[in-house]
């Protein structure tokens, strides 16, 4: 695993640990454990953001998803498509980029937001044989 991805993982896990919103963000969908997080892109260092082509901005969120086989916890190569809908009903399409580091696979998407904007996020996960939908909500804050 390279330094950039390690930094993302450490940073986001630390952020999740400190967040009182939820201790662990994981859903079991069929035979998959789907881990997910949403955070402000400014939590990334400039170097990590540059490495993954992410624009750091206090109005730019980052969604990070990993899909693991429930039985052996191996990373799954899947196709993610999704959308985020705010409370006014405005829909923004999510375009996920697959990042592979050794045996780890992560999917990253950015989402522009306004301060204190809440989104209902729906992500379809498909491996060609089965399809499941991850749904969660997140409120973004400009820092």
C-alpha positions as protocol buffer text, in pm:
chain_id: "A"
residue {
  index: 1
  type: UNK
  ca { x: 0 y: 0 z: 0 }
}
residue {
  index: 2
  type: UNK
  ca { x: 148 y: 338 z: -88 }
}
residue {
  index: 3
  type: UNK
  ca { x: 182 y: 637 z: 141 }
}
residue {
  index: 4
  type: UNK
  ca { x: -106 y: 827 z: -21 }
}
residue {
  index: 5
  type: UNK
  ca { x: -363 y: 556 z: 35 }
}
residue {
  index: 6
  type: UNK
  ca { x: -229 y: 488 z: 382 }
}
residue {
  index: 7
  type: UNK
  ca { x: -276 y: 856 z: 460 }
}
residue {
  index: 8
  type: UNK
  ca { x: -636 y: 845 z: 333 }
}
residue {
  index: 9
  type: UNK
  ca { x: -713 y: 539 z: 543 }
}
residue {
  index: 10
  type: UNK
  ca { x: -549 y: 673 z: 860 }
}
residue {
  index: 11
  type: UNK
  ca { x: -705 y: 1014 z: 820 }
}
residue {
  index: 12
  type: UNK
  ca { x: -1054 y: 888 z: 752 }
}
residue {
  index: 13
  type: UNK
  ca { x: -1041 y: 621 z: 1022 }
}
residue {
  index: 14
  type: UNK
  ca { x: -927 y: 884 z: 1269 }
}
residue {
  index: 15
  type: UNK
  ca { x: -1204 y: 1113 z: 1156 }
}
residue {
  index: 16
  type: UNK
  ca { x: -1459 y: 834 z: 1196 }
}
residue {
  index: 17
  type: UNK
  ca { x: -1330 y: 752 z: 1543 }
}
residue {
  index: 18
  type: UNK
  ca { x: -1368 y: 1114 z: 1652 }
}
residue {
  index: 19
  type: UNK
  ca { x: -1706 y: 1156 z: 1485 }
}
residue {
  index: 20
  type: UNK
  ca { x: -2000 y: 1110 z: 1717 }
}
residue {
  index: 21
  type: UNK
  ca { x: -2232 y: 1051 z: 1422 }
}
residue {
  index: 22
  type: UNK
  ca { x: -2151 y: 680 z: 1395 }
}
residue {
  index: 23
  type: UNK
  ca { x: -1884 y: 448 z: 1524 }
}
residue {
  index: 24
  type: UNK
  ca { x: -1861 y: 226 z: 1218 }
}
residue {
  index: 25
  type: UNK
  ca { x: -2005 y: 290 z: 876 }
}
residue {
  index: 26
  type: UNK
  ca { x: -2060 y: -52 z: 731 }
}
residue {
  index: 27
  type: UNK
  ca { x: -2353 y: -236 z: 582 }
}
residue {
  index: 28
  type: UNK
  ca { x: -2374 y: -603 z: 500 }
}
residue {
  index: 29
  type: UNK
  ca { x: -2539 y: -639 z: 159 }
}
residue {
  index: 30
  type: UNK
  ca { x: -2581 y: -1002 z: 62 }
}
residue {
  index: 31
  type: UNK
  ca { x: -2234 y: -1158 z: 63 }
}
residue {
  index: 32
  type: UNK
  ca { x: -2058 y: -820 z: 81 }
}
residue {
  index: 33
  type: UNK
  ca { x: -1940 y: -604 z: 367 }
}
residue {
  index: 34
  type: UNK
  ca { x: -1961 y: -251 z: 231 }
}
residue {
  index: 35
  type: UNK
  ca { x: -1755 y: 6 z: 421 }
}
residue {
  index: 36
  type: UNK
  ca { x: -1824 y: 369 z: 343 }
}
residue {
  index: 37
  type: UNK
  ca { x: -1744 y: 719 z: 458 }
}
residue {
  index: 38
  type: UNK
  ca { x: -1816 y: 1072 z: 351 }
}
residue {
  index: 39
  type: UNK
  ca { x: -1597 y: 1363 z: 454 }
}
residue {
  index: 40
  type: UNK
  ca { x: -1479 y: 1705 z: 349 }
}
residue {
  index: 41
  type: UNK
  ca { x: -1198 y: 1694 z: 94 }
}
residue {
  index: 42
  type: UNK
  ca { x: -994 y: 1933 z: 308 }
}
residue {
  index: 43
  type: UNK
  ca { x: -925 y: 1640 z: 544 }
}
residue {
  index: 44
  type: UNK
  ca { x: -685 y: 1514 z: 274 }
}
residue {
  index: 45
  type: UNK
  ca { x: -335 y: 1650 z: 253 }
}
residue {
  index: 46
  type: UNK
  ca { x: -259 y: 1843 z: -68 }
}
residue {
  index: 47
  type: UNK
  ca { x: -20 y: 1564 z: -174 }
}
residue {
  index: 48
  type: UNK
  ca { x: -282 y: 1288 z: -134 }
}
residue {
  index: 49
  type: UNK
  ca { x: -549 y: 1495 z: -307 }
}
residue {
  index: 50
  type: UNK
  ca { x: -316 y: 1561 z: -601 }
}
residue {
  index: 51
  type: UNK
  ca { x: -220 y: 1194 z: -627 }
}
residue {
  index: 52
  type: UNK
  ca { x: -585 y: 1091 z: -666 }
}
residue {
  index: 53
  type: UNK
  ca { x: -701 y: 1390 z: -871 }
}
residue {
  index: 54
  type: UNK
  ca { x: -926 y: 1528 z: -596 }
}
residue {
  index: 55
  type: UNK
  ca { x: -985 y: 1902 z: -571 }
}
residue {
  index: 56
  type: UNK
  ca { x: -948 y: 2014 z: -209 }
}
residue {
  index: 57
  type: UNK
  ca { x: -1212 y: 2269 z: -119 }
}
residue {
  index: 58
  type: UNK
  ca { x: -1421 y: 2346 z: 186 }
}
residue {
  index: 59
  type: UNK
  ca { x: -1721 y: 2291 z: -45 }
}
residue {
  index: 60
  type: UNK
  ca { x: -1608 y: 1959 z: -194 }
}
residue {
  index: 61
  type: UNK
  ca { x: -1695 y: 1629 z: -25 }
}
residue {
  index: 62
  type: UNK
  ca { x: -1535 y: 1291 z: -77 }
}
residue {
  index: 63
  type: UNK
  ca { x: -1713 y: 956 z: -66 }
}
residue {
  index: 64
  type: UNK
  ca { x: -1494 y: 649 z: -12 }
}
residue {
  index: 65
  type: UNK
  ca { x: -1640 y: 298 z: -49 }
}
residue {
  index: 66
  type: UNK
  ca { x: -1481 y: -45 z: -26 }
}
residue {
  index: 67
  type: UNK
  ca { x: -1660 y: -372 z: -95 }
}
residue {
  index: 68
  type: UNK
  ca { x: -1532 y: -687 z: 76 }
}
residue {
  index: 69
  type: UNK
  ca { x: -1638 y: -1049 z: 52 }
}
residue {
  index: 70
  type: UNK
  ca { x: -1814 y: -1124 z: 382 }
}
residue {
  index: 71
  type: UNK
  ca { x: -1654 y: -1468 z: 417 }
}
residue {
  index: 72
  type: UNK
  ca { x: -1286 y: -1397 z: 356 }
}
residue {
  index: 73
  type: UNK
  ca { x: -1277 y: -1013 z: 359 }
}
residue {
  index: 74
  type: UNK
  ca { x: -1114 y: -1002 z: 15 }
}
residue {
  index: 75
  type: UNK
  ca { x: -1156 y: -679 z: -181 }
}
residue {
  index: 76
  type: UNK
  ca { x: -1412 y: -700 z: -460 }
}
residue {
  index: 77
  type: UNK
  ca { x: -1383 y: -543 z: -803 }
}
residue {
  index: 78
  type: UNK
  ca { x: -1727 y: -402 z: -878 }
}
residue {
  index: 79
  type: UNK
  ca { x: -1895 y: -123 z: -1072 }
}
residue {
  index: 80
  type: UNK
  ca { x: -2046 y: 160 z: -867 }
}
residue {
  index: 81
  type: UNK
  ca { x: -2303 y: 406 z: -992 }
}
residue {
  index: 82
  type: UNK
  ca { x: -2481 y: 646 z: -764 }
}
residue {
  index: 83
  type: UNK
  ca { x: -2648 y: 969 z: -688 }
}
residue {
  index: 84
  type: UNK
  ca { x: -2683 y: 1211 z: -401 }
}
residue {
  index: 85
  type: UNK
  ca { x: -3009 y: 1396 z: -338 }
}
residue {
  index: 86
  type: UNK
  ca { x: -3028 y: 1695 z: -106 }
}
residue {
  index: 87
  type: UNK
  ca { x: -3332 y: 1784 z: 104 }
}
residue {
  index: 88
  type: UNK
  ca { x: -3465 y: 2013 z: -172 }
}
residue {
  index: 89
  type: UNK
  ca { x: -3465 y: 1721 z: -415 }
}
residue {
  index: 90
  type: UNK
  ca { x: -3164 y: 1836 z: -620 }
}
residue {
  index: 91
  type: UNK
  ca { x: -2989 y: 1527 z: -756 }
}
residue {
  index: 92
  type: UNK
  ca { x: -2615 y: 1505 z: -826 }
}
residue {
  index: 93
  type: UNK
  ca { x: -2470 y: 1204 z: -1006 }
}
residue {
  index: 94
  type: UNK
  ca { x: -2170 y: 1038 z: -844 }
}
residue {
  index: 95
  type: UNK
  ca { x: -1883 y: 923 z: -1065 }
}
residue {
  index: 96
  type: UNK
  ca { x: -1664 y: 671 z: -886 }
}
residue {
  index: 97
  type: UNK
  ca { x: -1296 y: 617 z: -960 }
}
residue {
  index: 98
  type: UNK
  ca { x: -1149 y: 277 z: -871 }
}
residue {
  index: 99
  type: UNK
  ca { x: -820 y: 288 z: -679 }
}
residue {
  index: 100
  type: UNK
  ca { x: -625 y: -37 z: -648 }
}
residue {
  index: 101
  type: UNK
  ca { x: -333 y: -56 z: -407 }
}
residue {
  index: 102
  type: UNK
  ca { x: -194 y: -409 z: -371 }
}
residue {
  index: 103
  type: UNK
  ca { x: -489 y: -625 z: -265 }
}
residue {
  index: 104
  type: UNK
  ca { x: -699 y: -326 z: -152 }
}
residue {
  index: 105
  type: UNK
  ca { x: -963 y: -172 z: -379 }
}
residue {
  index: 106
  type: UNK
  ca { x: -1135 y: 159 z: -301 }
}
residue {
  index: 107
  type: UNK
  ca { x: -1389 y: 364 z: -490 }
}
residue {
  index: 108
  type: UNK
  ca { x: -1376 y: 743 z: -465 }
}
residue {
  index: 109
  type: UNK
  ca { x: -1627 y: 1006 z: -577 }
}
residue {
  index: 110
  type: UNK
  ca { x: -1640 y: 1378 z: -511 }
}
residue {
  index: 111
  type: UNK
  ca { x: -1955 y: 1572 z: -428 }
}
residue {
  index: 112
  type: UNK
  ca { x: -1983 y: 1953 z: -424 }
}
residue {
  index: 113
  type: UNK
  ca { x: -2197 y: 2085 z: -137 }
}
residue {
  index: 114
  type: UNK
  ca { x: -2311 y: 2396 z: 48 }
}
residue {
  index: 115
  type: UNK
  ca { x: -2243 y: 2442 z: 419 }
}
residue {
  index: 116
  type: UNK
  ca { x: -2466 y: 2217 z: 632 }
}
residue {
  index: 117
  type: UNK
  ca { x: -2615 y: 2049 z: 326 }
}
residue {
  index: 118
  type: UNK
  ca { x: -2755 y: 1704 z: 391 }
}
residue {
  index: 119
  type: UNK
  ca { x: -2760 y: 1436 z: 123 }
}
residue {
  index: 120
  type: UNK
  ca { x: -2935 y: 1103 z: 85 }
}
residue {
  index: 121
  type: UNK
  ca { x: -2682 y: 893 z: -101 }
}
residue {
  index: 122
  type: UNK
  ca { x: -2771 y: 585 z: -302 }
}
residue {
  index: 123
  type: UNK
  ca { x: -2502 y: 370 z: -465 }
}
residue {
  index: 124
  type: UNK
  ca { x: -2569 y: 68 z: -685 }
}
residue {
  index: 125
  type: UNK
  ca { x: -2301 y: -199 z: -654 }
}
residue {
  index: 126
  type: UNK
  ca { x: -2274 y: -453 z: -937 }
}
residue {
  index: 127
  type: UNK
  ca { x: -2022 y: -729 z: -999 }
}
residue {
  index: 128
  type: UNK
  ca { x: -2186 y: -866 z: -1314 }
}
residue {
  index: 129
  type: UNK
  ca { x: -2359 y: -1147 z: -1123 }
}
residue {
  index: 130
  type: UNK
  ca { x: -2546 y: -961 z: -853 }
}
residue {
  index: 131
  type: UNK
  ca { x: -2646 y: -608 z: -769 }
}
residue {
  index: 132
  type: UNK
  ca { x: -2710 y: -443 z: -432 }
}
residue {
  index: 133
  type: UNK
  ca { x: -2783 y: -86 z: -326 }
}
residue {
  index: 134
  type: UNK
  ca { x: -2605 y: 101 z: -48 }
}
residue {
  index: 135
  type: UNK
  ca { x: -2808 y: 386 z: 104 }
}
residue {
  index: 136
  type: UNK
  ca { x: -2695 y: 634 z: 367 }
}
residue {
  index: 137
  type: UNK
  ca { x: -2725 y: 1000 z: 465 }
}
residue {
  index: 138
  type: UNK
  ca { x: -2455 y: 1251 z: 538 }
}
residue {
  index: 139
  type: UNK
  ca { x: -2453 y: 1618 z: 635 }
}
residue {
  index: 140
  type: UNK
  ca { x: -2154 y: 1814 z: 507 }
}
residue {
  index: 141
  type: UNK
  ca { x: -2006 y: 2116 z: 680 }
}
residue {
  index: 142
  type: UNK
  ca { x: -1772 y: 2372 z: 527 }
}
residue {
  index: 143
  type: UNK
  ca { x: -1469 y: 2405 z: 753 }
}
